[in-house]
Short mmCIF file of C-alpha atoms and ligand atoms in Angstrom, two decimals:
data_model
loop_
_atom_site.label_atom_id
_atom_site.label_comp_id
_atom_site.label_asym_id
_atom_site.label_seq_id
_atom_site.Cartn_x
_atom_site.Cartn_y
_atom_site.Cartn_z
CA MET C 1 -12.65 17.11 22.21
CA PRO C 2 -10.55 18.21 19.48
CA TYR C 3 -7.07 16.31 19.05
CA LEU C 4 -5.01 19.91 19.58
CA PRO C 5 -6.62 23.22 21.39
CA ALA C 6 -8.28 25.42 19.09
CA GLU C 7 -6.19 28.08 20.86
CA LEU C 8 -3.13 26.89 18.33
CA PRO C 9 -3.43 29.61 15.81
CA PHE C 10 -4.46 29.16 12.11
CA LEU C 11 -2.74 30.41 9.54
CA GLU C 12 -3.18 32.87 7.42
CA THR C 13 -3.73 30.78 3.48
CA ALA C 14 -2.60 31.37 0.06
CA HIS C 15 -5.23 33.09 -2.21
CA GLU C 16 -4.87 29.47 -4.21
CA GLN C 17 -5.68 27.66 -0.92
CA ALA C 18 -9.29 30.24 -0.24
CA GLU C 19 -11.91 27.31 -2.19
CA PHE C 20 -10.14 24.29 -0.15
CA TRP C 21 -10.39 25.91 3.28
CA ALA C 22 -14.22 26.89 2.36
CA HIS C 23 -14.96 23.65 1.26
CA CYS C 24 -13.70 22.67 4.68
CA ARG C 25 -15.57 24.88 5.96
CA GLN C 26 -18.79 22.85 4.53
CA ARG C 27 -16.88 19.51 5.91
CA ARG C 28 -16.50 18.80 2.59
CA LEU C 29 -13.04 17.58 1.70
CA LEU C 30 -12.69 18.04 -2.04
CA PHE C 31 -9.49 18.45 -3.97
CA GLN C 32 -8.67 20.37 -6.85
CA ALA C 33 -8.04 18.71 -9.83
CA CYS C 34 -7.15 20.16 -13.84
CA GLY C 35 -10.15 20.67 -15.74
CA GLU C 36 -8.09 19.52 -18.60
CA CYS C 37 -6.00 16.90 -18.20
CA GLY C 38 -7.24 15.58 -14.89
CA ARG C 39 -3.88 15.56 -12.50
CA PRO C 40 -4.52 15.77 -9.08
CA CYS C 41 -3.20 18.94 -7.16
CA HIS C 42 -2.64 19.32 -3.39
CA PRO C 43 -1.80 22.30 -2.25
CA PRO C 44 -3.97 24.16 -4.71
CA LEU C 45 -2.28 26.02 -7.36
CA PRO C 46 -3.57 28.64 -9.49
CA ILE C 47 -2.33 26.42 -12.84
CA CYS C 48 -1.79 22.81 -13.17
CA PRO C 49 1.46 21.93 -12.96
CA GLY C 50 0.99 18.95 -15.75
CA CYS C 51 -0.23 21.18 -18.63
CA GLN C 52 -0.05 24.48 -17.30
CA SER C 53 -3.87 24.92 -17.93
CA ALA C 54 -6.01 27.06 -15.63
CA ARG C 55 -9.18 25.25 -15.25
CA ARG C 56 -9.83 23.65 -12.00
CA VAL C 57 -12.06 21.05 -10.81
CA TRP C 58 -12.80 20.18 -7.20
CA ARG C 59 -12.92 16.54 -6.65
CA GLN C 60 -14.76 14.55 -3.67
CA ALA C 61 -12.08 12.83 -1.28
CA PRO C 62 -11.89 9.17 -2.27
CA LEU C 63 -11.71 7.58 1.25
CA PRO C 64 -10.59 5.53 2.68
CA ALA C 65 -7.63 7.01 2.96
CA ARG C 66 -3.76 5.88 4.16
CA LEU C 67 -1.51 6.85 6.36
CA TYR C 68 1.47 7.45 3.97
CA SER C 69 3.92 8.40 7.05
CA TYR C 70 4.07 10.34 10.63
CA THR C 71 6.07 11.44 12.66
CA VAL C 72 5.27 12.27 16.45
CA VAL C 73 5.72 15.70 18.56
CA HIS C 74 7.16 15.44 21.91
CA HIS C 75 8.40 18.79 22.49
CA ALA C 76 5.82 21.78 22.24
CA SER C 77 6.63 24.34 19.41
CA HIS C 78 3.88 26.58 20.59
CA PRO C 79 2.65 27.13 24.50
CA ALA C 80 -0.47 25.89 23.26
CA VAL C 81 -0.05 22.58 22.52
CA LYS C 82 2.36 21.69 25.76
CA ALA C 83 -0.60 19.58 27.71
CA HIS C 84 -1.63 17.26 24.27
CA LEU C 85 2.13 15.86 24.08
CA PRO C 86 3.09 13.72 23.01
CA TYR C 87 0.52 14.10 19.33
CA ASN C 88 1.09 12.95 16.16
CA ILE C 89 1.49 14.91 12.33
CA ALA C 90 0.46 12.70 9.81
CA LEU C 91 0.68 12.62 5.95
CA VAL C 92 -2.56 11.08 4.56
CA GLU C 93 -2.43 9.83 0.98
CA PHE C 94 -5.99 8.77 -0.97
CA PRO C 95 -4.67 5.72 -3.59
CA ALA C 96 -7.49 7.09 -5.78
CA LEU C 97 -5.91 10.17 -6.07
CA PRO C 98 -2.01 10.02 -6.94
CA GLY C 99 0.09 12.30 -5.84
CA VAL C 100 -2.56 14.12 -3.27
CA ARG C 101 -1.46 14.02 0.41
CA LEU C 102 -2.93 15.79 2.96
CA ILE C 103 -1.18 17.39 6.57
CA SER C 104 -3.37 16.48 9.29
CA ASN C 105 -3.19 13.92 12.40
CA VAL C 106 -5.06 10.70 13.10
CA VAL C 107 -7.12 10.43 15.89
CA GLU C 108 -8.56 8.44 18.78
CA VAL C 109 -5.55 6.03 19.02
CA PRO C 110 -2.03 6.67 20.85
CA PRO C 111 0.83 7.67 18.41
CA THR C 112 2.05 3.70 19.22
CA ALA C 113 -0.78 2.55 17.43
CA LEU C 114 0.04 4.01 14.13
CA VAL C 115 0.80 2.03 11.00
CA ILE C 116 2.38 3.07 7.60
CA GLY C 117 -0.42 1.97 5.00
CA MET C 118 -3.37 1.81 7.66
CA ALA C 119 -6.25 2.80 6.09
CA LEU C 120 -7.75 5.94 7.63
CA GLU C 121 -11.47 7.71 7.61
CA LEU C 122 -11.86 11.50 7.48
CA ILE C 123 -13.89 13.23 10.83
CA TRP C 124 -14.14 16.79 11.30
CA GLN C 125 -12.70 18.15 14.37
CA ASP C 126 -12.90 22.63 15.28
CA GLY C 127 -10.40 24.88 15.62
CA ALA C 128 -9.19 27.94 15.76
CA ASN C 129 -12.28 30.54 15.03
CA GLY C 130 -14.62 27.33 14.47
CA GLN C 131 -12.59 26.30 11.14
CA PRO C 132 -13.19 22.78 10.48
CA LEU C 133 -10.61 20.98 9.92
CA PRO C 134 -10.43 17.37 8.54
CA ARG C 135 -8.66 14.81 10.94
CA PHE C 136 -8.47 11.33 11.08
CA ARG C 137 -9.39 8.03 12.31
CA PRO C 138 -8.25 4.01 11.97
CA ALA C 139 -10.53 2.50 9.63
CA THR C 140 -13.30 0.45 10.98
CA SER C 141 -15.00 -1.20 7.86
CA ARG C 142 -13.84 -4.54 7.17
CA THR C 143 -12.53 -4.16 3.64
CA GLY C 144 -9.83 -1.57 5.03
CA GLY C 145 -9.41 -1.80 8.71
CA PRO C 146 -6.11 -1.69 10.53
CA PRO C 147 -3.88 -4.73 10.71
CA GLY C 148 -5.97 -6.86 13.55
CA ALA C 149 -9.11 -5.52 12.93
CA SER C 150 -11.88 -7.33 11.41
ZN1 ZN M 1 -3.79 19.36 -16.60
#
């Protein structure tokens, strides 16, 4: 069962984000990087903010990711999520891609189990119209697990 209901509307995406979501439809989490200077960039932009090059490449998300920050939602902003309260909105970072942060959710654990800096692994859940959404759960590996897990 998805973390949030599939009835939750999927927002219209900007043109430059189309390729990011096309990769997600193939359940591949890739981030844009500059083809000249290598600077990673998310959300995707038409021009590198570092060197203004329009040459772009896509890099596989280096895992595990890490929980940079989060908030816990207690009041439904849309009727579709009312039965899913409380839920978290997580800001996930990828230490090997400095500056890249992805807004997502951490699933399979209650909000009280979230710890800033915890290692996360990627899972895919279908959202509206079957669009696969990248979500995360605490990593279970010995090298990147959450505190207390071994
Ligand atoms: Zn650049």
